[in-house]
XYZ file of C-alpha atoms in Angstrom:
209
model
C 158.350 38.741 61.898
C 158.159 38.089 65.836
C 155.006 35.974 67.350
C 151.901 37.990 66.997
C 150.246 39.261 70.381
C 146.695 40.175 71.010
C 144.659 41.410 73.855
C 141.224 43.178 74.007
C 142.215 45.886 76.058
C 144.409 47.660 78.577
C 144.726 45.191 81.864
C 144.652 42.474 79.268
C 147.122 39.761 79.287
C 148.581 39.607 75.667
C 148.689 35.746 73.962
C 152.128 35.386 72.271
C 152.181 32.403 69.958
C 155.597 30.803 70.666
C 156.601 29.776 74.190
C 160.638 31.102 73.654
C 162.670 34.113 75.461
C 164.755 36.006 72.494
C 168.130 36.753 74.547
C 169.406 40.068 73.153
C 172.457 41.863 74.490
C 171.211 45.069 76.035
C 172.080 44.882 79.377
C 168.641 45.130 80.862
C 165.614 43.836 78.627
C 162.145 44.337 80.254
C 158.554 42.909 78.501
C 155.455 44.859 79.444
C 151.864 44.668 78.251
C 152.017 46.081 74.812
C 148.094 47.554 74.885
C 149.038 49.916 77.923
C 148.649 53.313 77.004
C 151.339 54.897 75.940
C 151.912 57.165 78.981
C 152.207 54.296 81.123
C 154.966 52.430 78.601
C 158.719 51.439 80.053
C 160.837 54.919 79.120
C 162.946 52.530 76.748
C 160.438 51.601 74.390
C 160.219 55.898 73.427
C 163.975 55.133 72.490
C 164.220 55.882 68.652
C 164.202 52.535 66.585
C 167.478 53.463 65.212
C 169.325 53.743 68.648
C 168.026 50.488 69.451
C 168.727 48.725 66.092
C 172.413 50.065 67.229
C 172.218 48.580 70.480
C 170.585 45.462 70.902
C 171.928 42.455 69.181
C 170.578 38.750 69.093
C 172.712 36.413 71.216
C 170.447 33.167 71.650
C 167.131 31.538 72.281
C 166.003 29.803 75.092
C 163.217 27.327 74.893
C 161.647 25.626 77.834
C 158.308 26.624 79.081
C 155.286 24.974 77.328
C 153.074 27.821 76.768
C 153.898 31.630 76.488
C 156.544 33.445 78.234
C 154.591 37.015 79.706
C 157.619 38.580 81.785
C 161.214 38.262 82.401
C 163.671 39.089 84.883
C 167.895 39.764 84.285
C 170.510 40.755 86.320
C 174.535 39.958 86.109
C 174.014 36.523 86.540
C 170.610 35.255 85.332
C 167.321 35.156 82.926
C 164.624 34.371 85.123
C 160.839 33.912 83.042
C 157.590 33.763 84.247
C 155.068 31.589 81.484
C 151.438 31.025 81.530
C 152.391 27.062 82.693
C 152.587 28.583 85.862
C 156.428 27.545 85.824
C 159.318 30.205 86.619
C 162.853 29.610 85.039
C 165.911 30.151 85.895
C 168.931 30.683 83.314
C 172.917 31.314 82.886
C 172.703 34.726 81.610
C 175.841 33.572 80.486
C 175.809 30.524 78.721
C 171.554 30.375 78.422
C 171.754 27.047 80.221
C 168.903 26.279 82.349
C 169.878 26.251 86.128
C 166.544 25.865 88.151
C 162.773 25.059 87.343
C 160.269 26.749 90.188
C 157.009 25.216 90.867
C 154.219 25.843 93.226
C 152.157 28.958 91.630
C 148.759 27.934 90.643
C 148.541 30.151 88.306
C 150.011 32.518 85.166
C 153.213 34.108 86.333
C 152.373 38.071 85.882
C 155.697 39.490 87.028
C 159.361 38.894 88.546
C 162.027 40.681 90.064
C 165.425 40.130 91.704
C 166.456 42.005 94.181
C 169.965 44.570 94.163
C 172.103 41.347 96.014
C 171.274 38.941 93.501
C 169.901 37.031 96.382
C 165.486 37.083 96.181
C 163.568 36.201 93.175
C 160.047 37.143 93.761
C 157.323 35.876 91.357
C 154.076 36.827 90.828
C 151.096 35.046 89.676
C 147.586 35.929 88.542
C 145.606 35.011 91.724
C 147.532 37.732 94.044
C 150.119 35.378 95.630
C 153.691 35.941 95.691
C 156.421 33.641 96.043
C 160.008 34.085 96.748
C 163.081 32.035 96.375
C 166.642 32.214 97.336
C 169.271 33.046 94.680
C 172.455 32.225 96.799
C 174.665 29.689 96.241
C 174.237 27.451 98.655
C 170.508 27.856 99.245
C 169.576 28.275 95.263
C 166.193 27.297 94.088
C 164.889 27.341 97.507
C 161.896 28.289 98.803
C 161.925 31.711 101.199
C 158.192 32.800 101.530
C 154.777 33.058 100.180
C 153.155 36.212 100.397
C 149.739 36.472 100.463
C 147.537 39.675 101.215
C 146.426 40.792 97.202
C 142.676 39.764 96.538
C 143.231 39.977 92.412
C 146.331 39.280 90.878
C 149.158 41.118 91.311
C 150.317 43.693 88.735
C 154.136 44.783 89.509
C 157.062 43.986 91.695
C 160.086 45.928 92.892
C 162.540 45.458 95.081
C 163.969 47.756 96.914
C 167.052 49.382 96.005
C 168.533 50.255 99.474
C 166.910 47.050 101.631
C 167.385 43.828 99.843
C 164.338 42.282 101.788
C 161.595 44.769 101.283
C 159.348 44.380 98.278
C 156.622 46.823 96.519
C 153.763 45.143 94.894
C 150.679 46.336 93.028
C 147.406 44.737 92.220
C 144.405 45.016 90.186
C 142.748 44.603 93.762
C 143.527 48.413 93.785
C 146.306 48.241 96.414
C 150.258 48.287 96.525
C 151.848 46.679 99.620
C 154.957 46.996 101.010
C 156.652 43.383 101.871
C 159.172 42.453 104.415
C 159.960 38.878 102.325
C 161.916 37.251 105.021
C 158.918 37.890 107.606
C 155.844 37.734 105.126
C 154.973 41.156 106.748
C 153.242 43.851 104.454
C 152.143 47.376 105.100
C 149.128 47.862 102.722
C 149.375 51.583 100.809
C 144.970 51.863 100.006
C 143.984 54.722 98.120
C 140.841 56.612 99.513
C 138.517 55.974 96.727
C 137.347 52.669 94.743
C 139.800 51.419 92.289
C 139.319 52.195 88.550
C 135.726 54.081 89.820
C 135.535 58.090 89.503
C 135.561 60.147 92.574
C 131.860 61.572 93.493
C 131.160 64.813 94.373
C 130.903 65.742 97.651
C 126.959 65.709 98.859
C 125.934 69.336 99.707
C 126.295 70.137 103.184
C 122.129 70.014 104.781
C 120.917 73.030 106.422
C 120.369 73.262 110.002
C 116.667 73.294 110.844
C-alpha cells in the first residue's frame, strides 16, 4: 500500500508519510489535493481503474527532498517537485538523475508549472510568493523573477499555452492574477463579492419621503 495521506478538510494540505516521487510512465502525471470534492478533481482521476492499471507502469523512484513531496511538474525533459522543505527539484525525466536543487521559498511549495517552451519553471509556495527560474541551457537553474502580489498562499499555476511568459495564478486570498514573469507585472482578476462568503441580498430600495 502507498503512504497514507490525511487532511481535515477541503483547502487542507494532505501529510504524506514518505518524502519520494513514484515515476510512472504516463506521459503526464499530475498530484492534487485528494479531499477536494469530487467536482473539482483532475478529469484523469474519473478514468476507470482498469484503463489506468493498462496504462501507467512503474519506471523508478526518486528520493531527495527531506519531508513530503505535495506537487509535481513533467514535461519532455524533466520532473520538477515541490516538498514541504521548501526545496524545488529538478530531474532527468529520462534517466531520474537529479539536475538542479532551487532554494529561496520560505515556505511549503503548493504548486509548479513549466511553461509550453520548456523554458520557465514557476513555483509556488504557501505564503503567496512566486518564483521563477530559467530552464534553458545555458541559463538553467537560474533565477528569473519573484512575483509577489497574493496575500495567502497561492493555490494554482498555469502557463500560458500561446505566450510562454504570461502566467495565471490563484489564491486562497480570493484572487487569480495574470503574470507577465519576465516583467513581474500582474493584472489582478477580483471577483465582486468576499471570497468563500455568500452573496447578500440586495437591501430593499427606501421610499422617497
Amino acid at each position: 500500500a502507498g503512504p497514507a495521506a490525511s487532511a481535515t478538510g477541503f483547502g487542507m494540505r494532505p501529510v504524506v508519510a514518505r518524502p519520494a516521487a513514484h515515476v510512472m510512465s504516463m506521459p503526464y502525471v499530475v498530484t492534487r489535493n485528494m479531499m477536494a470534492p469530487a467536482h473539482v478533481r483532475p478529469r484523469w482521476r474519473q478514468l476507470s481503474s482498469g484503463l489506468l492499471a493498462g496504462t501507467i507502469r512503474y519506471t523508478r523512484t526518486l528520493r531527495g527532498h527531506r519531508s513530503a513531496i505535495y506537487c509535481l511538474a513533467v514535461d519532455a525533459r524533466f520532473i520538477v517537485t515541490g516538498s514541504d522543505d521548501w526545496l524545488v527539484k529538478i530531474w532527468c525525466a529520462h534517466t531520474g538523475r537529479l539536475l538542479c536543487t532551487l532554494r529561496g521559498a520560505d515556505s511549503e511549495i503548493n504548486d509548479l508549472a513549466i511553461n509550453k517552451t520548456s523554458t520557465l519553471l514557476a513555483a509556488a509556495d504557501n505564503n503567496g510568493c512566486i518564483r521563477v527560474w530559467s530552464l534553458q541551457d545555458a541559463t538553467f537553474g537560474y533565477p528569473v523573477s519573484v512575483l509577489v502580489g497574493h496575500t495567502a498562499g497561492v493555490t494554482y499555476l498555469h502557463f500560458s499555452p500561446i505566450l510562454p511568459s504570461i502566467l495565471l495564478s490563484s489564491s486562497f486570498d480570493g484572487t487569480c492574477r495574470v503574470w507577465h514573469v519576465q516583467e513581474s507585472k500582474s493584472i489582478t482578476l477580483r471577483p465582486s463579492l468576499q471570497f468563500g462568503k455568500p452573496l447578500q441580498p440586495a437591501s430593499a430600495p427606501t421610499a422617497a419621503a
